[in-house]
mmCIF file of C-alpha atoms in Angstrom:
data_model
loop_
_atom_site.group_PDB
_atom_site.id
_atom_site.type_symbol
_atom_site.label_atom_id
_atom_site.label_comp_id
_atom_site.label_asym_id
_atom_site.label_seq_id
_atom_site.Cartn_x
_atom_site.Cartn_y
_atom_site.Cartn_z
ATOM 1 C CA UNK A 1 107.468 119.885 94.961
ATOM 2 C CA UNK A 2 107.740 123.109 96.916
ATOM 3 C CA UNK A 3 106.413 126.167 95.059
ATOM 4 C CA UNK A 4 109.669 128.099 95.541
ATOM 5 C CA UNK A 5 111.705 125.274 94.011
ATOM 6 C CA UNK A 6 109.386 125.144 91.011
ATOM 7 C CA UNK A 7 109.558 128.941 90.552
ATOM 8 C CA UNK A 8 113.366 128.817 90.518
ATOM 9 C CA UNK A 9 113.486 125.850 88.124
ATOM 10 C CA UNK A 10 111.073 127.435 85.655
ATOM 11 C CA UNK A 11 112.464 130.971 86.040
ATOM 12 C CA UNK A 12 108.918 132.217 86.668
ATOM 13 C CA UNK A 13 107.632 134.663 89.227
ATOM 14 C CA UNK A 14 105.540 133.388 92.123
ATOM 15 C CA UNK A 15 102.426 135.231 90.844
ATOM 16 C CA UNK A 16 102.677 133.457 87.460
ATOM 17 C CA UNK A 17 103.102 130.100 89.194
ATOM 18 C CA UNK A 18 100.040 130.740 91.383
ATOM 19 C CA UNK A 19 97.962 131.693 88.324
ATOM 20 C CA UNK A 20 99.041 128.513 86.543
ATOM 21 C CA UNK A 21 98.493 126.459 89.704
ATOM 22 C CA UNK A 22 94.888 127.661 89.905
ATOM 23 C CA UNK A 23 94.319 126.695 86.276
ATOM 24 C CA UNK A 24 95.909 123.255 86.512
ATOM 25 C CA UNK A 25 94.111 122.486 89.787
ATOM 26 C CA UNK A 26 90.785 123.283 88.121
ATOM 27 C CA UNK A 27 91.862 121.080 85.187
ATOM 28 C CA UNK A 28 92.821 118.273 87.600
ATOM 29 C CA UNK A 29 96.410 118.275 86.337
ATOM 30 C CA UNK A 30 97.926 118.803 89.771
ATOM 31 C CA UNK A 31 97.062 118.232 93.417
ATOM 32 C CA UNK A 32 97.988 120.287 96.476
ATOM 33 C CA UNK A 33 99.128 118.393 99.571
ATOM 34 C CA UNK A 34 98.697 120.154 102.891
ATOM 35 C CA UNK A 35 100.811 119.743 105.967
ATOM 36 C CA UNK A 36 99.421 117.531 108.707
ATOM 37 C CA UNK A 37 98.682 119.404 111.901
ATOM 38 C CA UNK A 38 97.454 116.942 114.499
ATOM 39 C CA UNK A 39 99.459 118.680 117.239
ATOM 40 C CA UNK A 40 102.600 116.818 116.206
ATOM 41 C CA UNK A 41 104.852 119.731 116.921
ATOM 42 C CA UNK A 42 104.746 123.483 117.203
ATOM 43 C CA UNK A 43 107.742 123.859 114.855
ATOM 44 C CA UNK A 44 105.919 122.711 111.723
ATOM 45 C CA UNK A 45 106.424 124.199 108.294
ATOM 46 C CA UNK A 46 102.925 124.864 106.980
ATOM 47 C CA UNK A 47 103.492 125.572 103.272
ATOM 48 C CA UNK A 48 101.599 123.235 100.902
ATOM 49 C CA UNK A 49 103.394 121.193 98.257
ATOM 50 C CA UNK A 50 102.277 120.903 94.639
ATOM 51 C CA UNK A 51 102.074 117.550 92.843
ATOM 52 C CA UNK A 52 101.397 117.022 89.155
ATOM 53 C CA UNK A 53 99.149 114.075 88.319
ATOM 54 C CA UNK A 54 101.165 113.725 85.129
ATOM 55 C CA UNK A 55 104.904 113.691 85.833
ATOM 56 C CA UNK A 56 105.463 113.814 82.071
ATOM 57 C CA UNK A 57 103.904 117.279 82.065
ATOM 58 C CA UNK A 58 106.163 118.318 84.955
ATOM 59 C CA UNK A 59 109.189 117.071 83.005
ATOM 60 C CA UNK A 60 108.019 118.913 79.897
ATOM 61 C CA UNK A 61 107.710 122.169 81.854
ATOM 62 C CA UNK A 62 111.257 121.597 83.109
ATOM 63 C CA UNK A 63 112.399 120.912 79.517
ATOM 64 C CA UNK A 64 113.486 117.357 80.320
ATOM 65 C CA UNK A 65 113.152 115.413 77.076
ATOM 66 C CA UNK A 66 114.739 112.029 77.832
ATOM 67 C CA UNK A 67 114.955 109.544 80.687
ATOM 68 C CA UNK A 68 118.695 110.222 80.900
ATOM 69 C CA UNK A 69 118.008 113.925 81.510
ATOM 70 C CA UNK A 70 115.456 113.075 84.214
ATOM 71 C CA UNK A 71 117.749 110.636 86.046
ATOM 72 C CA UNK A 72 120.563 113.186 86.268
ATOM 73 C CA UNK A 73 118.425 116.272 86.896
ATOM 74 C CA UNK A 74 119.050 117.971 90.242
ATOM 75 C CA UNK A 75 115.329 117.698 91.101
ATOM 76 C CA UNK A 76 115.124 113.974 90.280
ATOM 77 C CA UNK A 77 114.220 113.164 93.901
ATOM 78 C CA UNK A 78 111.369 115.695 93.850
ATOM 79 C CA UNK A 79 110.089 114.253 90.556
ATOM 80 C CA UNK A 80 110.214 110.711 91.983
ATOM 81 C CA UNK A 81 108.369 111.914 95.105
ATOM 82 C CA UNK A 82 105.805 113.602 92.838
ATOM 83 C CA UNK A 83 105.308 110.352 90.904
ATOM 84 C CA UNK A 84 104.741 108.228 94.020
ATOM 85 C CA UNK A 85 102.416 110.704 95.739
ATOM 86 C CA UNK A 86 100.363 111.291 92.600
ATOM 87 C CA UNK A 87 99.937 107.518 92.259
ATOM 88 C CA UNK A 88 98.753 107.285 95.885
ATOM 89 C CA UNK A 89 96.249 110.115 95.335
ATOM 90 C CA UNK A 90 94.959 108.602 92.079
ATOM 91 C CA UNK A 91 94.695 105.141 93.666
ATOM 92 C CA UNK A 92 92.632 106.532 96.548
ATOM 93 C CA UNK A 93 90.345 108.430 94.131
ATOM 94 C CA UNK A 94 89.817 105.336 91.973
ATOM 95 C CA UNK A 95 89.058 103.314 95.110
ATOM 96 C CA UNK A 96 86.186 105.681 95.888
ATOM 97 C CA UNK A 97 88.001 107.479 98.704
ATOM 98 C CA UNK A 98 88.760 111.112 99.275
ATOM 99 C CA UNK A 99 92.573 111.384 99.246
ATOM 100 C CA UNK A 100 94.036 111.757 102.715
ATOM 101 C CA UNK A 101 97.615 112.606 101.779
ATOM 102 C CA UNK A 102 99.651 115.073 103.818
ATOM 103 C CA UNK A 103 103.269 115.730 104.693
ATOM 104 C CA UNK A 104 105.139 116.649 107.879
ATOM 105 C CA UNK A 105 108.126 118.953 108.098
ATOM 106 C CA UNK A 106 109.711 120.662 111.066
ATOM 107 C CA UNK A 107 111.585 123.949 110.883
ATOM 108 C CA UNK A 108 114.855 122.077 111.536
ATOM 109 C CA UNK A 109 114.447 120.136 108.269
ATOM 110 C CA UNK A 110 113.087 116.819 109.563
ATOM 111 C CA UNK A 111 110.468 115.665 107.091
ATOM 112 C CA UNK A 112 108.145 112.794 106.264
ATOM 113 C CA UNK A 113 107.308 113.051 102.553
ATOM 114 C CA UNK A 114 103.866 111.481 102.661
ATOM 115 C CA UNK A 115 101.433 110.814 105.480
ATOM 116 C CA UNK A 116 98.285 108.860 104.714
ATOM 117 C CA UNK A 117 95.487 108.998 107.267
ATOM 118 C CA UNK A 118 93.358 105.892 107.176
ATOM 119 C CA UNK A 119 89.791 105.738 108.430
ATOM 120 C CA UNK A 120 90.645 103.587 111.458
ATOM 121 C CA UNK A 121 92.841 106.313 113.057
ATOM 122 C CA UNK A 122 95.895 104.608 111.619
ATOM 123 C CA UNK A 123 98.615 106.700 110.020
ATOM 124 C CA UNK A 124 101.050 105.524 107.384
ATOM 125 C CA UNK A 125 104.256 107.570 107.215
ATOM 126 C CA UNK A 126 106.100 107.163 103.920
ATOM 127 C CA UNK A 127 109.585 108.426 103.111
ATOM 128 C CA UNK A 128 110.122 108.630 99.343
ATOM 129 C CA UNK A 129 113.688 108.396 98.099
ATOM 130 C CA UNK A 130 114.979 108.558 94.541
ATOM 131 C CA UNK A 131 118.160 106.647 95.382
ATOM 132 C CA UNK A 132 118.867 103.265 93.812
ATOM 133 C CA UNK A 133 120.552 101.854 96.931
ATOM 134 C CA UNK A 134 119.242 101.902 100.477
ATOM 135 C CA UNK A 135 120.800 104.355 102.939
ATOM 136 C CA UNK A 136 120.388 103.847 106.712
ATOM 137 C CA UNK A 137 120.173 107.631 107.116
ATOM 138 C CA UNK A 138 116.693 107.405 105.611
ATOM 139 C CA UNK A 139 115.455 105.911 108.909
ATOM 140 C CA UNK A 140 116.308 108.887 111.147
ATOM 141 C CA UNK A 141 113.194 111.014 110.532
ATOM 142 C CA UNK A 142 110.956 108.119 111.554
ATOM 143 C CA UNK A 143 112.539 108.042 115.018
ATOM 144 C CA UNK A 144 111.500 111.656 115.647
ATOM 145 C CA UNK A 145 108.045 111.252 114.124
ATOM 146 C CA UNK A 146 107.377 108.035 116.085
ATOM 147 C CA UNK A 147 107.647 109.958 119.387
ATOM 148 C CA UNK A 148 104.141 111.330 118.909
ATOM 149 C CA UNK A 149 102.637 108.101 120.301
ATOM 150 C CA UNK A 150 100.194 107.216 117.570
ATOM 151 C CA UNK A 151 99.400 104.143 115.565
ATOM 152 C CA UNK A 152 101.981 104.813 112.836
ATOM 153 C CA UNK A 153 103.204 102.373 110.212
ATOM 154 C CA UNK A 154 106.499 103.514 108.690
ATOM 155 C CA UNK A 155 107.434 102.772 105.081
ATOM 156 C CA UNK A 156 110.175 103.822 102.705
ATOM 157 C CA UNK A 157 109.703 103.629 98.972
ATOM 158 C CA UNK A 158 112.798 104.048 96.850
ATOM 159 C CA UNK A 159 113.956 103.719 93.252
ATOM 160 C CA UNK A 160 115.916 100.518 93.912
ATOM 161 C CA UNK A 161 114.940 96.950 93.074
ATOM 162 C CA UNK A 162 114.787 95.092 96.406
ATOM 163 C CA UNK A 163 112.036 95.246 99.016
ATOM 164 C CA UNK A 164 112.800 94.259 102.609
ATOM 165 C CA UNK A 165 112.127 95.091 106.266
ATOM 166 C CA UNK A 166 114.808 96.895 108.309
ATOM 167 C CA UNK A 167 114.462 97.987 111.945
ATOM 168 C CA UNK A 168 110.727 97.309 111.739
ATOM 169 C CA UNK A 169 110.314 99.610 108.729
ATOM 170 C CA UNK A 170 109.154 98.208 105.415
ATOM 171 C CA UNK A 171 111.479 99.296 102.593
ATOM 172 C CA UNK A 172 109.584 99.039 99.297
ATOM 173 C CA UNK A 173 111.069 99.007 95.813
ATOM 174 C CA UNK A 174 109.169 101.140 93.338
ATOM 175 C CA UNK A 175 108.612 97.884 91.439
ATOM 176 C CA UNK A 176 106.352 96.880 94.362
ATOM 177 C CA UNK A 177 104.455 100.192 94.379
ATOM 178 C CA UNK A 178 101.104 98.438 93.868
ATOM 179 C CA UNK A 179 101.452 96.544 97.152
ATOM 180 C CA UNK A 180 102.083 99.853 98.926
ATOM 181 C CA UNK A 181 99.117 101.465 97.178
ATOM 182 C CA UNK A 182 96.828 98.676 98.399
ATOM 183 C CA UNK A 183 97.857 99.510 101.961
ATOM 184 C CA UNK A 184 96.757 103.170 101.572
ATOM 185 C CA UNK A 185 93.047 102.319 101.351
#
């Protein structure tokens, strides 16, 4: 979740958010994800994103008290992204690895939500979508990112029920999250 979005949602000032962020980072309640900067592009956005290890805490801060409120909340996609990325980070920690989770975003809005660098110079690019049905538009950012001529495996994880492969990209239901997590180590 971008810091500015969180500030607006909580009606806090940025200084209060940064104070709280320092506290919750020290308490291991949230994780910061940096941008990836392997010379992908000179038009990168370099602001870090904040992820809560406990999405229930994030929902509590946003005063979301039921699953119905979460599913209709305007930041549902950001909460779903937070959930998936926090699970990847926790899975890597519990596998004895230092988390290698980043994101990529250009100034024109093209974004890959999660980039996992693996030890063998392989990169996994993951788009995280809160939608229940697949949308072909989700594939477009991969085309741009793929131009950087690296060993990249593209994945989409979404809130729907069916996993498949489309245009060489694995589309993973959140029900199959464990299989995706196993690929991040």
